[in-house]
CSV table of C-alpha atoms and ligand atoms in Angstrom, one decimal:
chain,number,residue,atom,x,y,z
A,1,MET,CA,50.0,100.5,-37.4
A,2,ARG,CA,53.5,99.1,-38.1
A,3,LYS,CA,53.8,95.3,-37.6
A,4,LYS,CA,55.9,94.4,-34.6
A,5,ARG,CA,59.4,93.2,-35.5
A,6,VAL,CA,60.6,89.7,-34.6
A,7,LEU,CA,64.2,88.6,-34.7
A,8,SER,CA,65.8,85.4,-33.8
A,9,GLY,CA,68.9,83.4,-34.6
A,10,MET,CA,70.3,79.9,-34.3
A,11,GLN,CA,74.0,79.1,-33.9
A,12,ALA,CA,75.4,77.3,-36.9
A,13,SER,CA,76.4,74.2,-34.9
A,14,GLY,CA,74.7,71.4,-36.7
A,15,LYS,CA,71.7,69.7,-38.2
A,16,LEU,CA,68.3,70.5,-36.6
A,17,HIS,CA,66.4,67.9,-34.6
A,18,LEU,CA,62.8,67.4,-33.5
A,19,GLY,CA,63.5,69.5,-30.4
A,20,ASN,CA,64.4,72.5,-32.5
A,21,LEU,CA,61.4,71.9,-34.7
A,22,VAL,CA,58.9,71.8,-31.9
A,23,GLY,CA,60.7,74.2,-29.6
A,24,ALA,CA,61.5,76.9,-32.1
A,25,LEU,CA,60.8,76.5,-35.8
A,26,GLU,CA,57.1,75.8,-35.5
A,27,ASN,CA,56.8,79.0,-33.5
A,28,TRP,CA,58.9,81.0,-35.9
A,29,LYS,CA,56.8,79.7,-38.7
A,30,ALA,CA,53.6,80.8,-37.1
A,31,MET,CA,55.0,84.2,-36.3
A,32,GLN,CA,55.6,84.9,-40.0
A,33,GLU,CA,51.9,85.5,-40.4
A,34,GLU,CA,51.6,88.2,-37.8
A,35,TYR,CA,54.9,89.9,-37.6
A,36,GLU,CA,57.8,91.3,-39.6
A,37,CYS,CA,60.3,88.5,-39.1
A,38,PHE,CA,64.1,88.4,-39.3
A,39,TYR,CA,65.7,85.0,-38.9
A,40,PHE,CA,69.4,84.5,-39.1
A,41,ILE,CA,72.1,81.9,-38.9
A,42,ALA,CA,74.6,82.9,-36.2
A,43,ASP,CA,77.7,81.5,-37.8
A,44,TRP,CA,80.1,83.9,-36.0
A,45,HIS,CA,78.6,82.7,-32.7
A,46,ALA,CA,79.7,79.2,-33.6
A,47,LEU,CA,83.3,80.4,-33.5
A,48,SER,CA,83.0,81.1,-29.8
A,49,THR,CA,83.4,77.4,-29.1
A,50,ASN,CA,84.8,76.2,-32.4
A,51,TYR,CA,87.5,78.8,-33.2
A,52,GLU,CA,90.1,76.1,-33.5
A,53,ASP,CA,88.0,73.8,-35.7
A,54,THR,CA,86.1,75.9,-38.1
A,55,GLY,CA,85.8,73.3,-40.8
A,56,GLU,CA,82.1,72.5,-40.3
A,57,ILE,CA,80.7,75.9,-39.9
A,58,ALA,CA,80.0,76.5,-43.6
A,59,SER,CA,78.3,73.2,-44.1
A,60,ASN,CA,76.3,73.6,-40.9
A,61,ARG,CA,75.1,76.9,-42.2
A,62,PHE,CA,73.9,75.2,-45.4
A,63,GLU,CA,72.2,72.4,-43.4
A,64,ILE,CA,70.4,74.8,-41.2
A,65,ALA,CA,69.1,76.9,-44.1
A,66,VAL,CA,67.8,73.7,-45.7
A,67,ASP,CA,66.0,72.7,-42.5
A,68,TRP,CA,64.5,76.1,-42.1
A,69,LEU,CA,63.2,76.3,-45.6
A,70,ALA,CA,61.9,72.7,-45.5
A,71,THR,CA,59.9,73.4,-42.3
A,72,GLY,CA,58.2,76.4,-43.9
A,73,ILE,CA,60.3,79.4,-42.9
A,74,ASP,CA,59.5,81.3,-46.0
A,75,PRO,CA,61.8,83.9,-47.8
A,76,GLU,CA,58.6,85.5,-49.2
A,77,LYS,CA,57.4,86.3,-45.8
A,78,SER,CA,60.5,86.6,-43.7
A,79,ILE,CA,64.0,88.0,-44.1
A,80,ILE,CA,66.4,85.0,-43.8
A,81,PHE,CA,70.0,85.9,-43.5
A,82,VAL,CA,73.5,85.1,-42.4
A,83,GLN,CA,75.3,87.0,-39.6
A,84,SER,CA,78.7,86.8,-41.2
A,85,GLN,CA,77.4,88.5,-44.4
A,86,ILE,CA,76.6,91.6,-42.5
A,87,PRO,CA,79.8,93.3,-41.0
A,88,GLU,CA,77.6,95.7,-39.1
A,89,HIS,CA,77.1,93.0,-36.5
A,90,ALA,CA,80.9,93.1,-35.8
A,91,VAL,CA,81.0,96.8,-35.6
A,92,LEU,CA,78.1,97.2,-33.2
A,93,HIS,CA,79.6,94.3,-31.2
A,94,LEU,CA,82.8,96.3,-30.9
A,95,PHE,CA,81.0,99.5,-29.7
A,96,LEU,CA,79.0,97.5,-27.2
A,97,SER,CA,82.1,95.7,-26.0
A,98,MET,CA,83.5,99.1,-25.0
A,99,ILE,CA,80.6,99.8,-22.6
A,100,VAL,CA,79.7,96.4,-21.2
A,101,PRO,CA,81.0,95.9,-17.7
A,102,VAL,CA,83.0,92.7,-17.5
A,103,PRO,CA,81.2,91.5,-14.3
A,104,TRP,CA,77.9,91.5,-16.2
A,105,LEU,CA,79.5,88.9,-18.5
A,106,GLU,CA,81.2,86.9,-15.7
A,107,ARG,CA,78.0,86.4,-13.8
A,108,ASN,CA,76.1,85.1,-16.8
A,109,PRO,CA,74.8,81.7,-15.8
A,110,THR,CA,75.2,80.2,-19.3
A,111,TYR,CA,78.9,81.3,-19.3
A,112,LYS,CA,79.5,79.7,-15.9
A,113,GLU,CA,77.7,76.5,-16.8
A,114,LYS,CA,79.6,76.0,-20.0
A,115,MET,CA,82.9,76.9,-18.4
A,116,ASP,CA,82.3,74.2,-15.8
A,117,ASN,CA,81.0,71.6,-18.3
A,118,ILE,CA,83.2,72.0,-21.4
A,119,LYS,CA,86.6,70.8,-20.4
A,120,ASN,CA,88.1,69.7,-23.8
A,121,LYS,CA,88.4,73.3,-25.2
A,122,ASP,CA,90.1,76.4,-24.0
A,123,LEU,CA,87.2,78.8,-23.4
A,124,ALA,CA,89.1,81.4,-21.5
A,125,THR,CA,88.8,83.8,-24.5
A,126,TYR,CA,87.2,87.2,-24.9
A,127,GLY,CA,85.0,85.8,-27.7
A,128,PHE,CA,83.5,83.2,-25.4
A,129,LEU,CA,83.0,85.6,-22.5
A,130,GLY,CA,81.6,88.2,-25.0
A,131,TYR,CA,79.1,85.8,-26.6
A,132,PRO,CA,76.1,87.7,-25.3
A,133,VAL,CA,77.6,91.1,-26.4
A,134,LEU,CA,77.5,89.8,-30.0
A,135,GLN,CA,74.0,88.6,-29.4
A,136,ALA,CA,73.0,92.0,-28.1
A,137,ALA,CA,74.4,93.5,-31.2
A,138,ASP,CA,72.4,91.1,-33.4
A,139,ILE,CA,69.2,92.1,-31.7
A,140,ALA,CA,69.9,95.8,-31.3
A,141,LEU,CA,70.8,96.4,-34.9
A,142,TYR,CA,67.3,95.5,-36.0
A,143,LYS,CA,65.5,97.3,-33.1
A,144,ALA,CA,63.6,94.1,-32.6
A,145,ASP,CA,60.4,94.2,-30.5
A,146,LEU,CA,60.2,90.5,-29.8
A,147,VAL,CA,62.8,87.8,-29.7
A,148,PRO,CA,61.5,84.2,-29.6
A,149,VAL,CA,63.9,82.1,-27.7
A,150,GLY,CA,64.0,79.2,-25.3
A,151,MET,CA,64.2,79.6,-21.5
A,152,ASP,CA,68.0,79.0,-21.5
A,153,GLN,CA,68.4,82.3,-23.5
A,154,LEU,CA,66.6,84.6,-20.9
A,155,PRO,CA,69.9,85.7,-19.3
A,156,HIS,CA,71.2,86.8,-22.7
A,157,LEU,CA,68.0,88.7,-23.4
A,158,GLU,CA,68.2,90.4,-20.0
A,159,LEU,CA,71.8,91.4,-20.7
A,160,THR,CA,70.7,92.8,-24.1
A,161,ARG,CA,68.1,94.9,-22.4
A,162,GLU,CA,70.6,96.2,-19.8
A,163,LEU,CA,73.2,97.0,-22.5
A,164,VAL,CA,70.6,98.8,-24.6
A,165,ARG,CA,69.6,101.0,-21.6
A,166,ARG,CA,73.3,101.6,-20.8
A,167,PHE,CA,74.0,102.7,-24.4
A,168,ASN,CA,71.1,105.0,-24.5
A,169,ASN,CA,72.1,106.5,-21.1
A,170,ILE,CA,75.7,107.0,-21.9
A,171,TYR,CA,75.1,108.6,-25.3
A,172,LYS,CA,71.9,110.4,-24.2
A,173,CYS,CA,69.8,109.0,-27.0
A,174,LYS,CA,66.9,106.7,-27.8
A,175,VAL,CA,68.6,104.9,-30.7
A,176,LEU,CA,68.6,101.4,-29.4
A,177,LYS,CA,65.4,99.5,-28.5
A,178,GLU,CA,64.8,97.2,-25.5
A,179,PRO,CA,63.5,93.9,-26.9
A,180,ASP,CA,61.1,91.6,-25.1
A,181,ALA,CA,61.7,87.8,-25.0
A,182,LYS,CA,59.0,85.6,-26.3
A,183,ILE,CA,59.1,82.2,-24.7
A,184,ALA,CA,57.3,79.5,-26.6
A,185,GLN,CA,54.9,77.4,-24.5
A,186,VAL,CA,55.8,74.0,-25.6
A,187,SER,CA,56.4,70.7,-24.0
A,188,LYS,CA,60.1,69.9,-23.8
A,189,LEU,CA,61.0,66.9,-25.9
A,190,LYS,CA,63.3,64.4,-24.4
A,191,GLY,CA,66.0,62.6,-26.3
A,192,THR,CA,66.3,58.8,-26.7
A,193,ASP,CA,68.2,58.6,-23.3
A,194,GLY,CA,65.7,60.7,-21.3
A,195,ARG,CA,67.9,63.8,-21.1
A,196,LYS,CA,66.9,67.0,-22.9
A,197,MET,CA,67.1,66.4,-26.7
A,198,SER,CA,70.3,67.9,-27.8
A,199,LYS,CA,72.8,67.4,-30.6
A,200,SER,CA,75.7,67.4,-28.1
A,201,TYR,CA,74.1,64.6,-26.0
A,202,ASN,CA,73.9,62.4,-29.1
A,203,ASN,CA,70.3,61.5,-28.3
A,204,ALA,CA,68.5,63.5,-30.9
A,205,ILE,CA,66.1,62.6,-33.8
A,206,PHE,CA,67.1,64.8,-36.7
A,207,LEU,CA,64.8,66.2,-39.3
A,208,GLY,CA,67.0,64.6,-41.9
A,209,ASP,CA,67.1,61.1,-40.4
A,210,GLU,CA,66.1,58.3,-42.7
A,211,ARG,CA,62.8,56.6,-41.8
A,212,LYS,CA,64.7,53.5,-40.7
A,213,THR,CA,66.9,55.5,-38.4
A,214,ILE,CA,63.9,57.2,-36.8
A,215,GLU,CA,62.3,53.8,-36.3
A,216,LYS,CA,65.4,52.5,-34.6
A,217,LYS,CA,65.8,55.5,-32.4
A,218,ILE,CA,62.2,55.4,-31.2
A,219,LYS,CA,62.3,51.7,-30.6
A,220,GLY,CA,65.4,52.1,-28.5
A,221,MET,CA,64.0,55.0,-26.5
A,222,LEU,CA,63.9,54.7,-22.7
A,223,THR,CA,60.4,54.7,-21.4
A,224,ASP,CA,58.9,54.8,-17.8
A,225,THR,CA,61.2,52.6,-15.8
A,226,LYS,CA,58.3,51.3,-13.8
A,227,ARG,CA,57.3,49.3,-16.9
A,228,ALA,CA,60.2,46.8,-16.6
A,229,ARG,CA,57.9,44.0,-17.6
A,230,ARG,CA,55.0,44.0,-20.0
A,231,ASP,CA,52.4,43.6,-17.2
A,232,ASP,CA,53.8,46.4,-15.0
A,233,PRO,CA,51.6,49.5,-15.3
A,234,GLY,CA,53.3,52.8,-16.1
A,235,GLU,CA,52.7,56.5,-16.0
A,236,PRO,CA,52.8,58.5,-19.2
A,237,ASP,CA,53.9,61.6,-17.3
A,238,ASP,CA,57.0,59.8,-16.3
A,239,CYS,CA,57.8,58.6,-19.8
A,240,ASN,CA,60.3,60.2,-22.2
A,241,LEU,CA,58.3,59.1,-25.2
A,242,PHE,CA,55.0,60.7,-24.1
A,243,PRO,CA,55.9,64.3,-25.0
A,244,LEU,CA,56.1,63.2,-28.6
A,245,HIS,CA,52.6,61.8,-28.4
A,246,THR,CA,51.4,65.2,-27.1
A,247,ILE,CA,52.6,66.6,-30.4
A,248,TYR,CA,52.0,64.0,-33.0
A,249,THR,CA,49.1,61.9,-31.6
A,250,SER,CA,45.4,63.0,-31.6
A,251,SER,CA,43.8,63.6,-28.2
A,252,GLU,CA,41.5,60.6,-28.5
A,253,GLU,CA,44.3,58.2,-29.3
A,254,ARG,CA,46.3,59.7,-26.5
A,255,GLU,CA,43.5,59.0,-24.0
A,256,GLU,CA,43.7,55.4,-25.1
A,257,ILE,CA,47.4,55.3,-24.7
A,258,CYS,CA,47.2,56.8,-21.2
A,259,LYS,CA,44.6,54.2,-20.1
A,260,GLY,CA,46.5,51.4,-21.7
A,261,CYS,CA,49.8,52.4,-20.1
A,262,ARG,CA,48.3,52.9,-16.6
A,263,SER,CA,46.5,49.5,-16.8
A,264,ALA,CA,49.3,47.7,-18.6
A,265,GLY,CA,46.7,47.0,-21.3
A,266,ILE,CA,49.2,48.0,-23.9
A,267,GLY,CA,53.0,47.5,-24.0
A,268,CYS,CA,55.6,50.1,-24.7
A,269,GLY,CA,56.2,48.4,-28.1
A,270,ASP,CA,52.6,49.1,-29.1
A,271,CYS,CA,52.8,52.6,-27.9
A,272,LYS,CA,56.0,53.2,-29.9
A,273,ALA,CA,54.3,51.7,-33.0
A,274,THR,CA,51.4,54.2,-32.6
A,275,LEU,CA,53.9,57.0,-32.3
A,276,LEU,CA,55.7,56.0,-35.5
A,277,LYS,CA,52.4,55.6,-37.3
A,278,ASN,CA,51.7,59.3,-36.5
A,279,LEU,CA,55.2,60.8,-36.5
A,280,LEU,CA,56.5,59.5,-39.8
A,281,PRO,CA,53.7,60.9,-42.0
A,282,ALA,CA,53.9,64.2,-40.2
A,283,LEU,CA,57.7,64.4,-41.0
A,284,GLU,CA,57.3,63.2,-44.5
A,285,PRO,CA,56.5,66.6,-46.2
A,286,ILE,CA,59.5,68.2,-44.4
A,287,GLN,CA,61.8,65.4,-45.5
A,288,GLU,CA,60.5,65.5,-49.1
A,289,LYS,CA,61.2,69.2,-49.2
A,290,ARG,CA,64.6,68.7,-47.7
A,291,ARG,CA,65.5,66.2,-50.4
A,292,GLU,CA,64.5,68.7,-53.1
A,293,LEU,CA,66.4,71.6,-51.5
A,294,LEU,CA,69.6,69.6,-50.9
A,295,GLU,CA,69.9,69.3,-54.6
A,296,GLN,CA,69.7,73.1,-55.1
A,297,PRO,CA,72.6,74.5,-53.2
A,298,LYS,CA,72.8,77.5,-55.5
A,299,LYS,CA,69.2,78.4,-54.9
A,300,ILE,CA,69.9,78.2,-51.1
A,301,GLU,CA,72.9,80.5,-51.3
A,302,GLU,CA,70.8,83.0,-53.4
A,303,ILE,CA,68.0,83.0,-50.8
A,304,LEU,CA,70.6,83.7,-48.1
A,305,SER,CA,72.4,86.5,-49.9
A,306,ALA,CA,69.1,88.1,-51.0
A,307,GLY,CA,68.0,88.0,-47.4
A,308,SER,CA,71.3,89.4,-46.1
A,309,LYS,CA,71.1,92.3,-48.6
A,310,LYS,CA,67.7,93.3,-47.2
A,311,ALA,CA,68.8,92.8,-43.6
A,312,GLN,CA,71.9,94.9,-44.2
A,313,LYS,CA,69.9,97.9,-45.2
A,314,VAL,CA,68.2,97.9,-41.8
A,315,ALA,CA,71.5,97.2,-39.9
A,316,ALA,CA,73.4,99.9,-41.7
A,317,ALA,CA,70.7,102.5,-40.9
A,318,THR,CA,70.8,101.6,-37.2
A,319,LEU,CA,74.6,101.7,-37.2
A,320,ASP,CA,74.5,105.2,-38.7
A,321,GLU,CA,72.3,106.4,-35.9
A,322,VAL,CA,74.6,104.7,-33.4
A,323,LYS,CA,77.7,106.5,-34.7
A,324,THR,CA,75.9,109.8,-34.7
A,325,ALA,CA,74.8,109.3,-31.1
A,326,MET,CA,78.4,108.4,-30.2
A,327,LYS,CA,79.7,111.5,-32.2
A,328,ILE,CA,82.0,109.3,-34.3
A,329,ALA,CA,79.9,109.5,-37.5
B,1,LIG,N1,72.4,82.3,-28.5
B,1,LIG,C1,71.3,81.8,-29.3
B,1,LIG,C2,71.2,80.3,-29.1
B,1,LIG,O1,72.2,79.7,-28.8
B,1,LIG,C3,71.6,82.1,-30.8
B,1,LIG,C4,71.5,83.6,-31.1
B,1,LIG,C5,72.6,84.4,-31.5
B,1,LIG,C6,70.4,84.4,-31.0
B,1,LIG,N2,72.2,85.6,-31.7
B,1,LIG,C7,70.8,85.7,-31.4
B,1,LIG,C8,69.1,84.2,-30.7
B,1,LIG,C9,70.0,86.8,-31.4
B,1,LIG,C10,68.2,85.3,-30.7
B,1,LIG,C11,68.6,86.6,-31.0
B,1,LIG,O2,70.1,79.8,-29.3
B,2,SF4,FE1,55.7,55.3,-22.2
B,2,SF4,FE2,53.9,54.4,-23.9
B,2,SF4,FE3,55.4,52.7,-22.4
B,2,SF4,FE4,53.6,54.2,-21.2
B,2,SF4,S1,53.2,52.6,-22.8
B,2,SF4,S2,55.7,53.9,-20.5
B,2,SF4,S3,53.6,56.1,-22.4
B,2,SF4,S4,56.0,54.1,-24.0
C-alpha cells in the first residue's frame, strides 16, 4: 500500500520559536517516519502582508530552513522545498481564483480578524483576500492526504476542501483530492507576557536565542498572579510557565513542582531554575546544529533546490491533469 502523503508549509515571516517547535516541528518530524512528507516554505504567502516591504523574505526563508534542518526535518526522509521555486503554485492559484466565490473568502474568520487587527498596512488587496486560494493550490498540487496544521488554520483547510470539490464538480473530474487536516494534540505554549507565544507579540523564545537570552526571558516570565509574595500558594494550571514544564520536565519532578507551588513550598524562582536546568540541555543539540548550518549557506540552498526539483515533478504532473480536465491543455 502506498504511504499516505503529508504536506505542510510555514510562511516565511521570521525565525522560529519554541511554540513552533512544540506545536508543529516536533509533529512534522515524527510524521517523517510514517508518511511521505512534503514540507515547504511559503515565501509567496509572506507577500500578502509584506508586499511593500519584501526585504526580509529571503533571509527569513534561509532562517526557517536552518531551523527546520536543525530540529531534524530531514531531506533524506522528506521533500523540503520553497514555494517560489515552483511556478505551478502560481498557475493553479490562478485557475482556482477563477472559480472561488468571493463570499467564501470574505467570510473567512482569519481574514476578518486580520483586517480588524492590522491597521498599519493596506490589506484591501486581492492577494490578501486570496491568501487561502494560494494555500489551496499549495495543497491540491500535491494531492495531499493529510495536512498537519494548528487550529487557526482549520478554516483554510475547509476552504481547500470546498474548492477541491467545486473544481471536480465544474470540470466533471476527480483530479484534485480533498485533504484532511491533522491537528497536533499539544499544550499551547504561552509567551513571556502570558499571551499565546508569537513572533508578532514580541514574547517568544527563539530556537536561536543565546543561552543568556533564554535565561533572561524565563526569569522575566509572568507566573500565576496569585503568587504575588513568596508565601502565597499558586496553581500551576494558572501559570504561563507550567506548559513548558509539561514538555521539558519529567513527570516526577513536575509532581514536586505542583505540590511545591500549591503549598508555597517552592518559589517561582526555584521553579524557573528547574525549568532552565531541563530546557537548556534539551535545546542544546538543536542550537549546536543551527550553528553548524548557519556556516553552510550554500549547502542549505542546495538542499532547498534539490527538494524543489523533486516537488516540481509532482506539481507539474498534477497541473497537466488539471489543464486536461479544463480542456486547456
Ligand atoms: N497559512 C499557513 C500558516 O500560516 C501556511 C501555509 C501556506 C500552509 N500554505 C500552506 C500550511 C499549505 C499548510 C498547507 O501557518
Ligand atoms: Fe508557576 Fe512554578 Fe511559580 Fe507555580 S511555582 S506559579 S508553576 S512558576
